[in-house]
Amino acid sequence: MKLSFVSITIAAIASSPCDGFLTFINRANPDITNYAIAQESALLKIHLDIGQEVSIKKGKSVLAGDRLGIDGLTVELKGREDANYKHPNLPGANGPNPQLSSGAKTMKLIEKGKFVDLTGSQIANLDAGVWEMNWRNNAKSGMLVCGFDIPEEIKRNGANIPKGKLYINFPLYSQETLQHLRERKAKAEEKAVEAIDRVKEAQLKMGQETNLLMKAKHFHNVMKAHEDVEYSGFNQYNRMPLERDMIKLSGGLSLCTEGNIYTKKDNGIFGGDHTLLGVASLSKGKRDEPEKKFMTERELKSVAYDGLRPFS
């Protein structure tokens, strides 16, 4: 699924006298730097699910055809370290509004992902990892974006990740905002349900009515109830991933465990096409604990002091 970006329009706006005004209103969340720093040494385990065909239905990615699943990819975020190495350009830090980004941050690869094809288990090479946070001031949510270089095509049957740049994004909320939005969604749902009941009632009366004037009145009530459903705001809240699983991050943040995967192909001066490849899911990574060594009786006896240890 391709999403075209009309870069020539952005360039025209950027060169216009309103550029300064746009920069003024497009300010970042004032806490974005601290949010990024708070993720120092955070471990994320990411699963990639690539589809042969991908479409968007009701705000969610739907995969069809052959699938490519990559498991075990584990990365460590470095919130205090800028990514001072060659890495993929990021949509925020290297986009038209870099002031909305935390800047490109270092990502350490802890474990490479793997997938299985007809020849057995294969390693998925995702190189030069980098990440950023993007968050506009006063926006309800932000986005955590991970970028990788794909040196060679990764393929399983008809599903593949092409050589080039790979991006994964996950919605990000402050825990306070998330709770507030969930409460507002619940209230909006109550209003929407009540309006939907009125729609059904008015439709029933309209179907039973024989008087044309009364039928017109019931039709008006149907349209008014439909309008109330839309104005309740429930549809807008329902498109937000508020009820999906979240993991808590440092700094009072909640990160949605479901995200989208896309690639970008360069296309000259017009930027390029973003192609949706599939969906990603994540969980908190776990650090390997040092192996515990249990001492034998012989070892304990050898370090006993003055025969105080009760061994015969």
mmCIF file of C-alpha atoms in Angstrom:
data_model
loop_
_atom_site.group_PDB
_atom_site.id
_atom_site.type_symbol
_atom_site.label_atom_id
_atom_site.label_comp_id
_atom_site.label_asym_id
_atom_site.label_seq_id
_atom_site.Cartn_x
_atom_site.Cartn_y
_atom_site.Cartn_z
ATOM 1 C CA MET A 1 0.000 0.000 0.000
ATOM 2 C CA LYS A 2 1.655 3.233 -1.162
ATOM 3 C CA LEU A 3 1.267 6.586 0.563
ATOM 4 C CA SER A 4 2.505 9.418 -1.690
ATOM 5 C CA PHE A 5 4.202 12.420 -0.148
ATOM 6 C CA VAL A 6 3.969 15.629 -2.222
ATOM 7 C CA SER A 7 7.309 17.092 -1.268
ATOM 8 C CA ILE A 8 7.082 19.911 -3.805
ATOM 9 C CA THR A 9 4.179 21.373 -1.829
ATOM 10 C CA ILE A 10 6.162 21.224 1.390
ATOM 11 C CA ALA A 11 9.072 22.956 -0.325
ATOM 12 C CA ALA A 12 6.774 25.726 -1.541
ATOM 13 C CA ILE A 13 5.414 26.287 1.951
ATOM 14 C CA ALA A 14 8.874 26.231 3.492
ATOM 15 C CA SER A 15 10.068 28.947 1.103
ATOM 16 C CA SER A 16 7.070 31.180 1.737
ATOM 17 C CA PRO A 17 6.824 34.088 4.240
ATOM 18 C CA CYS A 18 4.549 31.946 6.444
ATOM 19 C CA ASP A 19 7.427 29.585 7.272
ATOM 20 C CA GLY A 20 8.210 31.429 10.486
ATOM 21 C CA PHE A 21 4.572 31.304 11.581
ATOM 22 C CA LEU A 22 4.338 27.572 10.855
ATOM 23 C CA THR A 23 7.466 26.974 12.910
ATOM 24 C CA PHE A 24 5.921 28.992 15.732
ATOM 25 C CA ILE A 25 2.735 26.913 15.874
ATOM 26 C CA ASN A 26 4.521 23.619 15.175
ATOM 27 C CA ARG A 27 6.293 23.377 18.471
ATOM 28 C CA ALA A 28 7.244 20.144 20.148
ATOM 29 C CA ASN A 29 5.878 18.845 23.410
ATOM 30 C CA PRO A 30 8.090 20.692 25.930
ATOM 31 C CA ASP A 31 8.824 17.408 27.732
ATOM 32 C CA ILE A 32 10.018 15.510 24.649
ATOM 33 C CA THR A 33 13.718 15.808 25.508
ATOM 34 C CA ASN A 34 13.153 14.517 29.048
ATOM 35 C CA TYR A 35 10.894 11.745 27.730
ATOM 36 C CA ALA A 36 13.680 10.574 25.408
ATOM 37 C CA ILE A 37 16.348 10.751 28.122
ATOM 38 C CA ALA A 38 14.112 8.700 30.447
ATOM 39 C CA GLN A 39 14.321 5.775 28.005
ATOM 40 C CA GLU A 40 18.070 5.323 28.585
ATOM 41 C CA SER A 41 18.813 1.568 28.490
ATOM 42 C CA ALA A 42 15.168 0.601 27.845
ATOM 43 C CA LEU A 43 14.927 -2.854 26.236
ATOM 44 C CA LEU A 44 12.264 -3.587 23.616
ATOM 45 C CA LYS A 45 11.552 -6.959 22.016
ATOM 46 C CA ILE A 46 9.891 -6.492 18.632
ATOM 47 C CA HIS A 47 7.985 -8.984 16.473
ATOM 48 C CA LEU A 48 7.508 -8.149 12.778
ATOM 49 C CA ASP A 49 4.591 -9.551 10.774
ATOM 50 C CA ILE A 50 4.957 -8.834 7.055
ATOM 51 C CA GLY A 51 2.111 -9.533 4.649
ATOM 52 C CA GLN A 52 2.123 -10.210 0.924
ATOM 53 C CA GLU A 53 -0.788 -7.791 0.713
ATOM 54 C CA VAL A 54 -1.631 -5.071 3.239
ATOM 55 C CA SER A 55 -4.675 -2.817 3.451
ATOM 56 C CA ILE A 56 -6.176 -0.425 5.995
ATOM 57 C CA LYS A 57 -9.660 -1.161 7.334
ATOM 58 C CA LYS A 58 -11.245 0.888 10.103
ATOM 59 C CA GLY A 59 -7.880 2.356 11.029
ATOM 60 C CA LYS A 60 -6.108 -1.008 11.353
ATOM 61 C CA SER A 61 -3.710 -2.830 9.047
ATOM 62 C CA VAL A 62 -5.091 -6.038 7.565
ATOM 63 C CA LEU A 63 -2.648 -8.603 6.143
ATOM 64 C CA ALA A 64 -3.404 -11.158 3.431
ATOM 65 C CA GLY A 65 -1.524 -13.734 1.381
ATOM 66 C CA ASP A 66 1.867 -15.127 2.379
ATOM 67 C CA ARG A 67 3.379 -13.990 5.657
ATOM 68 C CA LEU A 68 6.895 -13.329 6.910
ATOM 69 C CA GLY A 69 7.249 -13.387 10.691
ATOM 70 C CA ILE A 70 10.437 -12.195 12.360
ATOM 71 C CA ASP A 71 10.854 -13.032 16.047
ATOM 72 C CA GLY A 72 13.378 -12.200 18.730
ATOM 73 C CA LEU A 73 14.532 -8.771 17.535
ATOM 74 C CA THR A 74 15.680 -7.057 20.735
ATOM 75 C CA VAL A 75 17.003 -3.502 20.899
ATOM 76 C CA GLU A 76 18.215 -1.168 23.621
ATOM 77 C CA LEU A 77 17.307 2.523 23.462
ATOM 78 C CA LYS A 78 19.947 5.078 24.371
ATOM 79 C CA GLY A 79 18.066 8.207 25.346
ATOM 80 C CA ARG A 80 21.173 10.188 26.280
ATOM 81 C CA GLU A 81 23.186 9.425 23.142
ATOM 82 C CA ASP A 82 22.664 11.139 19.794
ATOM 83 C CA ALA A 83 23.077 8.793 16.830
ATOM 84 C CA ASN A 84 26.462 10.027 15.593
ATOM 85 C CA TYR A 85 26.844 7.279 13.008
ATOM 86 C CA LYS A 86 25.491 6.563 9.548
ATOM 87 C CA HIS A 87 21.824 5.624 9.869
ATOM 88 C CA PRO A 88 18.543 5.939 7.950
ATOM 89 C CA ASN A 89 16.993 9.392 7.794
ATOM 90 C CA LEU A 90 14.060 9.665 10.176
ATOM 91 C CA PRO A 91 10.652 11.167 9.320
ATOM 92 C CA GLY A 92 10.865 13.603 12.214
ATOM 93 C CA ALA A 93 14.500 14.564 12.670
ATOM 94 C CA ASN A 94 15.107 14.661 8.906
ATOM 95 C CA GLY A 95 11.625 15.718 7.843
ATOM 96 C CA PRO A 96 9.951 19.084 7.216
ATOM 97 C CA ASN A 97 9.402 19.723 10.965
ATOM 98 C CA PRO A 98 12.539 18.537 12.789
ATOM 99 C CA GLN A 99 11.665 20.740 15.770
ATOM 100 C CA LEU A 100 8.924 18.219 16.640
ATOM 101 C CA SER A 101 11.472 15.417 17.074
ATOM 102 C CA SER A 102 13.669 14.399 19.989
ATOM 103 C CA GLY A 103 16.433 14.026 17.423
ATOM 104 C CA ALA A 104 17.965 10.801 16.197
ATOM 105 C CA LYS A 105 19.010 8.651 19.168
ATOM 106 C CA THR A 106 21.359 5.689 19.395
ATOM 107 C CA MET A 107 19.913 2.197 19.267
ATOM 108 C CA LYS A 108 21.926 -0.836 20.328
ATOM 109 C CA LEU A 109 21.101 -4.190 18.751
ATOM 110 C CA ILE A 110 20.968 -6.801 21.522
ATOM 111 C CA GLU A 111 19.679 -9.734 19.493
ATOM 112 C CA LYS A 112 18.981 -10.152 15.801
ATOM 113 C CA GLY A 113 15.576 -11.300 14.656
ATOM 114 C CA LYS A 114 15.041 -14.680 13.021
ATOM 115 C CA PHE A 115 12.520 -16.215 10.649
ATOM 116 C CA VAL A 116 11.922 -19.649 9.192
ATOM 117 C CA ASP A 117 11.754 -20.466 5.487
ATOM 118 C CA LEU A 118 11.902 -23.726 3.520
ATOM 119 C CA THR A 119 15.610 -24.099 4.247
ATOM 120 C CA GLY A 120 15.303 -23.599 8.008
ATOM 121 C CA SER A 121 15.983 -20.788 10.500
ATOM 122 C CA GLN A 122 17.391 -17.585 8.996
ATOM 123 C CA ILE A 123 18.769 -14.370 10.497
ATOM 124 C CA ALA A 124 17.076 -11.122 9.498
ATOM 125 C CA ASN A 125 19.718 -8.433 9.117
ATOM 126 C CA LEU A 126 18.371 -5.084 10.286
ATOM 127 C CA ASP A 127 21.364 -2.743 10.517
ATOM 128 C CA ALA A 128 22.208 0.796 11.680
ATOM 129 C CA GLY A 129 19.258 0.980 14.091
ATOM 130 C CA VAL A 130 18.147 4.426 15.222
ATOM 131 C CA TRP A 131 15.098 5.862 16.992
ATOM 132 C CA GLU A 132 13.294 9.093 17.787
ATOM 133 C CA MET A 133 10.194 10.465 19.452
ATOM 134 C CA ASN A 134 7.877 12.830 17.569
ATOM 135 C CA TRP A 135 5.345 14.823 19.572
ATOM 136 C CA ARG A 136 3.628 18.074 18.711
ATOM 137 C CA ASN A 137 2.808 20.419 21.583
ATOM 138 C CA ASN A 138 -0.759 19.931 22.885
ATOM 139 C CA ALA A 139 -1.207 16.790 20.763
ATOM 140 C CA LYS A 140 -2.977 13.927 22.509
ATOM 141 C CA SER A 141 -0.255 11.446 21.564
ATOM 142 C CA GLY A 142 3.214 11.158 20.131
ATOM 143 C CA MET A 143 5.054 8.507 18.159
ATOM 144 C CA LEU A 144 8.109 6.378 18.789
ATOM 145 C CA VAL A 145 9.827 5.626 15.476
ATOM 146 C CA CYS A 146 12.556 3.038 14.850
ATOM 147 C CA GLY A 147 14.574 3.026 11.643
ATOM 148 C CA PHE A 148 16.818 0.350 10.120
ATOM 149 C CA ASP A 149 18.918 -0.267 7.020
ATOM 150 C CA ILE A 150 18.051 -3.464 5.142
ATOM 151 C CA PRO A 151 21.251 -4.459 3.281
ATOM 152 C CA GLU A 152 19.605 -7.334 1.390
ATOM 153 C CA GLU A 153 16.029 -8.356 0.676
ATOM 154 C CA ILE A 154 14.459 -10.492 3.401
ATOM 155 C CA LYS A 155 11.948 -12.873 1.848
ATOM 156 C CA ARG A 156 9.710 -15.789 2.677
ATOM 157 C CA ASN A 157 7.535 -17.016 -0.192
ATOM 158 C CA GLY A 158 5.500 -14.043 -1.454
ATOM 159 C CA ALA A 159 6.096 -11.785 1.561
ATOM 160 C CA ASN A 160 9.251 -9.708 1.719
ATOM 161 C CA ILE A 161 11.100 -6.716 3.136
ATOM 162 C CA PRO A 162 12.863 -5.038 0.213
ATOM 163 C CA LYS A 163 16.428 -3.776 0.365
ATOM 164 C CA GLY A 164 16.416 -0.171 1.589
ATOM 165 C CA LYS A 165 15.042 1.618 4.642
ATOM 166 C CA LEU A 166 12.629 0.084 7.134
ATOM 167 C CA TYR A 167 10.592 2.036 9.681
ATOM 168 C CA ILE A 168 8.427 0.925 12.598
ATOM 169 C CA ASN A 169 6.240 3.335 14.548
ATOM 170 C CA PHE A 170 4.317 2.917 17.798
ATOM 171 C CA PRO A 171 1.777 5.387 19.299
ATOM 172 C CA LEU A 172 2.931 6.961 22.552
ATOM 173 C CA TYR A 173 0.911 8.549 25.373
ATOM 174 C CA SER A 174 1.537 10.083 28.731
ATOM 175 C CA GLN A 175 -0.174 7.891 31.315
ATOM 176 C CA GLU A 176 -2.214 10.857 32.528
ATOM 177 C CA THR A 177 -3.433 11.692 29.009
ATOM 178 C CA LEU A 178 -4.207 8.051 28.260
ATOM 179 C CA GLN A 179 -6.432 7.774 31.320
ATOM 180 C CA HIS A 180 -8.164 11.055 30.441
ATOM 181 C CA LEU A 181 -8.809 9.932 26.857
ATOM 182 C CA ARG A 182 -10.192 6.587 27.996
ATOM 183 C CA GLU A 183 -12.621 8.354 30.330
ATOM 184 C CA ARG A 184 -13.735 10.704 27.552
ATOM 185 C CA LYS A 185 -14.149 7.775 25.171
ATOM 186 C CA ALA A 186 -16.415 6.024 27.697
ATOM 187 C CA LYS A 187 -18.627 9.126 27.973
ATOM 188 C CA ALA A 188 -18.704 9.519 24.190
ATOM 189 C CA GLU A 189 -19.701 5.869 23.843
ATOM 190 C CA GLU A 190 -22.654 6.390 26.185
ATOM 191 C CA LYS A 191 -23.885 9.291 24.045
ATOM 192 C CA ALA A 192 -23.338 7.327 20.831
ATOM 193 C CA VAL A 193 -25.230 4.266 22.091
ATOM 194 C CA GLU A 194 -28.163 6.434 23.177
ATOM 195 C CA ALA A 195 -28.220 8.144 19.751
ATOM 196 C CA ILE A 196 -28.024 4.810 17.907
ATOM 197 C CA ASP A 197 -31.036 3.591 19.884
ATOM 198 C CA ARG A 198 -32.922 6.701 18.745
ATOM 199 C CA VAL A 199 -31.932 5.979 15.142
ATOM 200 C CA LYS A 200 -33.389 2.478 15.356
ATOM 201 C CA GLU A 201 -36.553 3.709 17.077
ATOM 202 C CA ALA A 202 -37.145 6.486 14.519
ATOM 203 C CA GLN A 203 -36.470 4.129 11.603
ATOM 204 C CA LEU A 204 -38.989 1.658 12.972
ATOM 205 C CA LYS A 205 -41.651 4.353 13.373
ATOM 206 C CA MET A 206 -40.907 5.708 9.892
ATOM 207 C CA GLY A 207 -41.422 2.261 8.394
ATOM 208 C CA GLN A 208 -44.735 1.770 10.189
ATOM 209 C CA GLU A 209 -46.092 5.282 9.543
ATOM 210 C CA THR A 210 -48.512 5.843 6.642
ATOM 211 C CA ASN A 211 -49.031 9.580 7.117
ATOM 212 C CA LEU A 212 -46.541 11.402 4.878
ATOM 213 C CA LEU A 213 -46.101 14.334 7.259
ATOM 214 C CA MET A 214 -45.390 12.049 10.214
ATOM 215 C CA LYS A 215 -43.079 9.900 8.054
ATOM 216 C CA ALA A 216 -41.120 13.067 7.210
ATOM 217 C CA LYS A 217 -40.930 13.921 10.911
ATOM 218 C CA HIS A 218 -39.522 10.484 11.765
ATOM 219 C CA PHE A 219 -37.034 10.813 8.897
ATOM 220 C CA HIS A 220 -35.877 14.106 10.412
ATOM 221 C CA ASN A 221 -35.442 12.346 13.777
ATOM 222 C CA VAL A 222 -33.340 9.638 12.094
ATOM 223 C CA MET A 223 -31.039 12.223 10.534
ATOM 224 C CA LYS A 224 -30.772 14.158 13.812
ATOM 225 C CA ALA A 225 -29.850 10.989 15.708
ATOM 226 C CA HIS A 226 -27.208 10.122 13.085
ATOM 227 C CA GLU A 227 -25.799 13.611 13.529
ATOM 228 C CA ASP A 228 -25.686 13.119 17.303
ATOM 229 C CA VAL A 229 -23.739 9.885 16.827
ATOM 230 C CA GLU A 230 -21.120 11.755 14.804
ATOM 231 C CA TYR A 231 -20.981 14.721 17.180
ATOM 232 C CA SER A 232 -20.564 12.425 20.180
ATOM 233 C CA GLY A 233 -16.918 12.027 19.137
ATOM 234 C CA PHE A 234 -17.023 8.261 19.640
ATOM 235 C CA ASN A 235 -15.901 7.464 16.087
ATOM 236 C CA GLN A 236 -12.822 9.657 16.527
ATOM 237 C CA TYR A 237 -11.945 8.097 19.874
ATOM 238 C CA ASN A 238 -12.594 4.622 18.488
ATOM 239 C CA ARG A 239 -9.897 5.151 15.846
ATOM 240 C CA MET A 240 -7.331 5.795 18.581
ATOM 241 C CA PRO A 241 -5.565 2.700 19.976
ATOM 242 C CA LEU A 242 -6.741 3.528 23.503
ATOM 243 C CA GLU A 243 -7.945 0.041 24.382
ATOM 244 C CA ARG A 244 -5.025 -1.862 22.907
ATOM 245 C CA ASP A 245 -2.315 -3.287 25.109
ATOM 246 C CA MET A 246 0.193 -0.792 26.459
ATOM 247 C CA ILE A 247 3.520 -1.116 28.203
ATOM 248 C CA LYS A 248 4.698 1.433 30.714
ATOM 249 C CA LEU A 249 7.911 3.279 29.982
ATOM 250 C CA SER A 250 9.988 5.467 32.249
ATOM 251 C CA GLY A 251 8.997 9.113 32.463
ATOM 252 C CA GLY A 252 5.293 8.379 32.958
ATOM 253 C CA LEU A 253 4.716 7.167 29.397
ATOM 254 C CA SER A 254 2.593 4.394 27.918
ATOM 255 C CA LEU A 255 3.637 2.817 24.625
ATOM 256 C CA CYS A 256 1.120 0.993 22.435
ATOM 257 C CA THR A 257 2.300 -2.553 21.748
ATOM 258 C CA GLU A 258 0.934 -2.473 18.181
ATOM 259 C CA GLY A 259 2.536 -0.476 15.403
ATOM 260 C CA ASN A 260 2.976 -0.305 11.632
ATOM 261 C CA ILE A 261 5.933 -1.284 9.470
ATOM 262 C CA TYR A 262 6.716 0.538 6.261
ATOM 263 C CA THR A 263 9.546 1.046 3.810
ATOM 264 C CA LYS A 264 10.570 4.035 1.759
ATOM 265 C CA LYS A 265 11.877 4.009 -1.783
ATOM 266 C CA ASP A 266 13.838 7.016 -2.979
ATOM 267 C CA ASN A 267 12.258 8.789 -5.922
ATOM 268 C CA GLY A 268 14.419 11.716 -6.931
ATOM 269 C CA ILE A 269 13.475 15.246 -5.916
ATOM 270 C CA PHE A 270 9.939 14.204 -4.987
ATOM 271 C CA GLY A 271 11.104 12.245 -1.935
ATOM 272 C CA GLY A 272 9.679 8.771 -2.418
ATOM 273 C CA ASP A 273 6.822 6.403 -1.780
ATOM 274 C CA HIS A 274 6.101 4.961 1.652
ATOM 275 C CA THR A 275 4.867 1.397 1.332
ATOM 276 C CA LEU A 276 3.068 -0.280 4.207
ATOM 277 C CA LEU A 277 4.529 -3.752 4.770
ATOM 278 C CA GLY A 278 2.801 -5.093 7.865
ATOM 279 C CA VAL A 279 2.366 -4.741 11.592
ATOM 280 C CA ALA A 280 4.710 -4.910 14.563
ATOM 281 C CA SER A 281 4.135 -5.882 18.169
ATOM 282 C CA LEU A 282 6.441 -5.367 21.091
ATOM 283 C CA SER A 283 7.049 -6.212 24.714
ATOM 284 C CA LYS A 284 9.597 -5.209 27.279
ATOM 285 C CA GLY A 285 12.879 -7.000 26.808
ATOM 286 C CA LYS A 286 14.552 -8.874 29.647
ATOM 287 C CA ARG A 287 18.196 -8.656 30.554
ATOM 288 C CA ASP A 288 20.128 -11.887 30.886
ATOM 289 C CA GLU A 289 20.858 -12.544 34.542
ATOM 290 C CA PRO A 290 24.376 -13.735 35.392
ATOM 291 C CA GLU A 291 24.478 -17.481 35.939
ATOM 292 C CA LYS A 292 24.257 -18.316 39.616
ATOM 293 C CA LYS A 293 26.958 -20.599 40.931
ATOM 294 C CA PHE A 294 26.084 -22.924 43.772
ATOM 295 C CA MET A 295 29.029 -23.924 45.981
ATOM 296 C CA THR A 296 29.498 -27.546 46.912
ATOM 297 C CA GLU A 297 30.197 -28.771 50.439
ATOM 298 C CA ARG A 298 33.831 -29.320 49.503
ATOM 299 C CA GLU A 299 34.134 -25.695 48.301
ATOM 300 C CA LEU A 300 32.403 -24.360 51.424
ATOM 301 C CA LYS A 301 34.694 -26.410 53.663
ATOM 302 C CA SER A 302 37.768 -25.008 51.982
ATOM 303 C CA VAL A 303 36.815 -21.439 52.948
ATOM 304 C CA ALA A 304 35.692 -22.185 56.518
ATOM 305 C CA TYR A 305 37.476 -20.261 59.219
ATOM 306 C CA ASP A 306 39.239 -22.054 62.113
ATOM 307 C CA GLY A 307 36.957 -25.028 61.992
ATOM 308 C CA LEU A 308 33.937 -22.883 62.919
ATOM 309 C CA ARG A 309 31.906 -24.215 59.988
ATOM 310 C CA PRO A 310 30.121 -27.392 61.207
ATOM 311 C CA PHE A 311 31.789 -29.966 58.952
ATOM 312 C CA SER A 312 33.294 -33.175 60.323
#
